[in-house]
Amino acid sequence: MKEELIKRWNSVVGVNDEIFHLGDFAFLNEIEMMEILLRLNGRKYLIYGNHDQTIMRSKLIQNQFIWCRHYHEFK
């Protein structure tokens, strides 16, 4: 299933596309999450969801996003 999700993501998201993920990115451990993030196209931004504690504790994972925030408003 992971392979299919990565394939579908990359079929519509280009390397330089900007992606804003609105929380609850994945229910995986740090190693599994890193393996997936490294394969996903796009410049990724994350607004934390209530299930993103693994990301909140991991600078390694946070560094795969342009930024990670608890809240953000676009103006």
Short mmCIF file of N, CA and C in Angstrom, two decimals:
data_model
loop_
_atom_site.label_atom_id
_atom_site.label_comp_id
_atom_site.label_asym_id
_atom_site.label_seq_id
_atom_site.Cartn_x
_atom_site.Cartn_y
_atom_site.Cartn_z
N MET A 1 0.82 -1.19 0.00
CA MET A 1 0.00 0.00 0.00
C MET A 1 0.87 1.26 0.00
N LYS A 2 1.96 1.24 0.80
CA LYS A 2 2.84 2.42 0.84
C LYS A 2 3.39 2.74 -0.54
N GLU A 3 3.80 1.70 -1.27
CA GLU A 3 4.38 1.91 -2.59
C GLU A 3 3.37 2.57 -3.53
N GLU A 4 2.13 2.14 -3.47
CA GLU A 4 1.09 2.71 -4.33
C GLU A 4 0.82 4.17 -3.96
N LEU A 5 0.78 4.48 -2.66
CA LEU A 5 0.56 5.87 -2.24
C LEU A 5 1.70 6.77 -2.69
N ILE A 6 2.92 6.31 -2.56
CA ILE A 6 4.08 7.10 -3.01
C ILE A 6 4.01 7.31 -4.52
N LYS A 7 3.69 6.25 -5.26
CA LYS A 7 3.58 6.35 -6.73
C LYS A 7 2.51 7.37 -7.13
N ARG A 8 1.36 7.30 -6.49
CA ARG A 8 0.27 8.23 -6.83
C ARG A 8 0.62 9.67 -6.47
N TRP A 9 1.22 9.87 -5.29
CA TRP A 9 1.66 11.22 -4.87
C TRP A 9 2.58 11.78 -5.94
N ASN A 10 3.63 11.04 -6.28
CA ASN A 10 4.64 11.52 -7.21
C ASN A 10 4.13 11.67 -8.64
N SER A 11 3.02 11.02 -8.96
CA SER A 11 2.46 11.16 -10.31
C SER A 11 1.78 12.51 -10.50
N VAL A 12 1.41 13.18 -9.41
CA VAL A 12 0.75 14.48 -9.52
C VAL A 12 1.52 15.63 -8.86
N VAL A 13 2.51 15.31 -8.03
CA VAL A 13 3.29 16.34 -7.35
C VAL A 13 4.69 16.36 -7.95
N GLY A 14 5.07 17.52 -8.47
CA GLY A 14 6.40 17.69 -9.03
C GLY A 14 7.42 18.02 -7.96
N VAL A 15 8.68 17.94 -8.31
CA VAL A 15 9.77 18.17 -7.37
C VAL A 15 9.68 19.56 -6.74
N ASN A 16 9.28 20.58 -7.51
CA ASN A 16 9.24 21.95 -7.01
C ASN A 16 7.85 22.42 -6.60
N ASP A 17 6.85 21.54 -6.65
CA ASP A 17 5.51 21.92 -6.20
C ASP A 17 5.51 22.12 -4.69
N GLU A 18 4.67 23.03 -4.22
CA GLU A 18 4.54 23.28 -2.78
C GLU A 18 3.33 22.51 -2.26
N ILE A 19 3.55 21.75 -1.19
CA ILE A 19 2.52 20.92 -0.60
C ILE A 19 2.32 21.34 0.86
N PHE A 20 1.11 21.69 1.22
CA PHE A 20 0.78 22.04 2.59
C PHE A 20 -0.04 20.90 3.18
N HIS A 21 0.56 20.18 4.10
CA HIS A 21 -0.13 19.05 4.74
C HIS A 21 -0.77 19.54 6.02
N LEU A 22 -2.06 19.31 6.15
CA LEU A 22 -2.83 19.88 7.25
C LEU A 22 -3.00 18.90 8.41
N GLY A 23 -1.91 18.28 8.80
CA GLY A 23 -1.89 17.49 10.02
C GLY A 23 -2.12 16.01 9.84
N ASP A 24 -1.71 15.27 10.88
CA ASP A 24 -1.81 13.82 10.93
C ASP A 24 -1.15 13.20 9.70
N PHE A 25 0.13 13.51 9.53
CA PHE A 25 0.87 13.06 8.35
C PHE A 25 0.96 11.54 8.27
N ALA A 26 1.39 10.88 9.34
CA ALA A 26 1.54 9.42 9.29
C ALA A 26 1.55 8.82 10.69
N PHE A 27 1.08 7.59 10.79
CA PHE A 27 1.15 6.83 12.05
C PHE A 27 2.26 5.80 11.91
N LEU A 28 3.49 6.27 11.84
CA LEU A 28 4.65 5.41 11.64
C LEU A 28 5.75 5.80 12.61
N ASN A 29 6.74 4.94 12.75
CA ASN A 29 7.88 5.32 13.56
C ASN A 29 8.80 6.23 12.74
N GLU A 30 9.80 6.78 13.39
CA GLU A 30 10.67 7.77 12.75
C GLU A 30 11.37 7.21 11.51
N ILE A 31 11.85 6.00 11.58
CA ILE A 31 12.58 5.41 10.44
C ILE A 31 11.66 5.20 9.25
N GLU A 32 10.48 4.64 9.49
CA GLU A 32 9.54 4.41 8.39
C GLU A 32 9.08 5.73 7.77
N MET A 33 8.82 6.72 8.62
CA MET A 33 8.38 8.02 8.13
C MET A 33 9.46 8.67 7.28
N MET A 34 10.71 8.58 7.72
CA MET A 34 11.82 9.17 6.99
C MET A 34 11.98 8.51 5.62
N GLU A 35 11.86 7.19 5.57
CA GLU A 35 11.97 6.47 4.30
C GLU A 35 10.94 6.95 3.29
N ILE A 36 9.74 7.22 3.75
CA ILE A 36 8.68 7.70 2.86
C ILE A 36 8.92 9.15 2.46
N LEU A 37 9.19 10.01 3.44
CA LEU A 37 9.38 11.43 3.15
C LEU A 37 10.48 11.68 2.13
N LEU A 38 11.55 10.91 2.20
CA LEU A 38 12.66 11.08 1.27
C LEU A 38 12.27 10.74 -0.17
N ARG A 39 11.20 10.00 -0.33
CA ARG A 39 10.76 9.59 -1.67
C ARG A 39 9.62 10.43 -2.24
N LEU A 40 9.02 11.29 -1.41
CA LEU A 40 7.89 12.10 -1.87
C LEU A 40 8.36 13.39 -2.53
N ASN A 41 7.84 13.65 -3.72
CA ASN A 41 8.14 14.90 -4.41
C ASN A 41 7.55 16.08 -3.66
N GLY A 42 8.06 17.26 -3.97
CA GLY A 42 7.46 18.49 -3.50
C GLY A 42 8.20 19.13 -2.35
N ARG A 43 7.95 20.42 -2.22
CA ARG A 43 8.44 21.21 -1.08
C ARG A 43 7.33 21.16 -0.05
N LYS A 44 7.54 20.41 1.01
CA LYS A 44 6.49 20.07 1.95
C LYS A 44 6.48 21.00 3.18
N TYR A 45 5.30 21.43 3.56
CA TYR A 45 5.05 22.23 4.76
C TYR A 45 4.06 21.44 5.60
N LEU A 46 4.19 21.53 6.93
CA LEU A 46 3.30 20.78 7.80
C LEU A 46 2.70 21.66 8.88
N ILE A 47 1.39 21.61 8.99
CA ILE A 47 0.69 22.17 10.14
C ILE A 47 0.34 20.96 11.00
N TYR A 48 0.89 20.91 12.22
CA TYR A 48 0.74 19.73 13.06
C TYR A 48 -0.72 19.37 13.33
N GLY A 49 -0.99 18.09 13.30
CA GLY A 49 -2.26 17.55 13.75
C GLY A 49 -2.08 16.95 15.13
N ASN A 50 -3.16 16.49 15.71
CA ASN A 50 -3.06 15.94 17.06
C ASN A 50 -2.38 14.58 17.11
N HIS A 51 -2.07 13.97 15.96
CA HIS A 51 -1.38 12.68 15.93
C HIS A 51 0.04 12.80 15.36
N ASP A 52 0.62 13.97 15.40
CA ASP A 52 1.97 14.18 14.85
C ASP A 52 3.04 14.28 15.93
N GLN A 53 2.86 13.59 17.05
CA GLN A 53 3.84 13.67 18.14
C GLN A 53 5.21 13.15 17.72
N THR A 54 5.27 12.11 16.90
CA THR A 54 6.56 11.60 16.44
C THR A 54 7.32 12.68 15.69
N ILE A 55 6.64 13.43 14.86
CA ILE A 55 7.29 14.51 14.10
C ILE A 55 7.71 15.62 15.04
N MET A 56 6.86 15.96 16.01
CA MET A 56 7.18 17.04 16.94
C MET A 56 8.44 16.73 17.75
N ARG A 57 8.72 15.45 17.98
CA ARG A 57 9.90 15.07 18.78
C ARG A 57 11.14 14.84 17.92
N SER A 58 11.02 14.84 16.61
CA SER A 58 12.14 14.46 15.75
C SER A 58 12.60 15.61 14.85
N LYS A 59 13.75 16.16 15.15
CA LYS A 59 14.33 17.20 14.28
C LYS A 59 14.65 16.63 12.90
N LEU A 60 15.03 15.36 12.86
CA LEU A 60 15.35 14.71 11.59
C LEU A 60 14.14 14.73 10.66
N ILE A 61 12.98 14.40 11.19
CA ILE A 61 11.75 14.42 10.38
C ILE A 61 11.35 15.85 10.07
N GLN A 62 11.40 16.73 11.05
CA GLN A 62 11.03 18.13 10.82
C GLN A 62 11.86 18.75 9.70
N ASN A 63 13.11 18.35 9.59
CA ASN A 63 14.00 18.90 8.56
C ASN A 63 13.61 18.46 7.15
N GLN A 64 12.70 17.53 7.02
CA GLN A 64 12.22 17.12 5.69
C GLN A 64 11.12 18.05 5.19
N PHE A 65 10.66 18.93 6.05
CA PHE A 65 9.64 19.92 5.70
C PHE A 65 10.31 21.30 5.63
N ILE A 66 9.77 22.19 4.80
CA ILE A 66 10.26 23.57 4.76
C ILE A 66 10.04 24.20 6.13
N TRP A 67 8.86 23.99 6.67
CA TRP A 67 8.57 24.36 8.06
C TRP A 67 7.46 23.48 8.61
N CYS A 68 7.45 23.40 9.95
CA CYS A 68 6.39 22.70 10.69
C CYS A 68 5.88 23.68 11.73
N ARG A 69 4.56 23.84 11.79
CA ARG A 69 3.96 24.79 12.73
C ARG A 69 2.69 24.21 13.33
N HIS A 70 2.35 24.75 14.50
CA HIS A 70 1.10 24.34 15.15
C HIS A 70 -0.11 25.06 14.53
N TYR A 71 0.16 26.21 13.96
CA TYR A 71 -0.93 27.03 13.44
C TYR A 71 -0.34 27.96 12.39
N HIS A 72 -1.12 28.26 11.37
CA HIS A 72 -0.65 29.20 10.36
C HIS A 72 -1.85 29.81 9.63
N GLU A 73 -1.78 31.09 9.39
CA GLU A 73 -2.79 31.78 8.59
C GLU A 73 -2.13 32.35 7.36
N PHE A 74 -2.76 32.13 6.22
CA PHE A 74 -2.27 32.74 4.98
C PHE A 74 -3.00 34.05 4.77
N LYS A 75 -2.25 35.05 4.41
CA LYS A 75 -2.86 36.37 4.17
C LYS A 75 -2.70 36.76 2.73
#
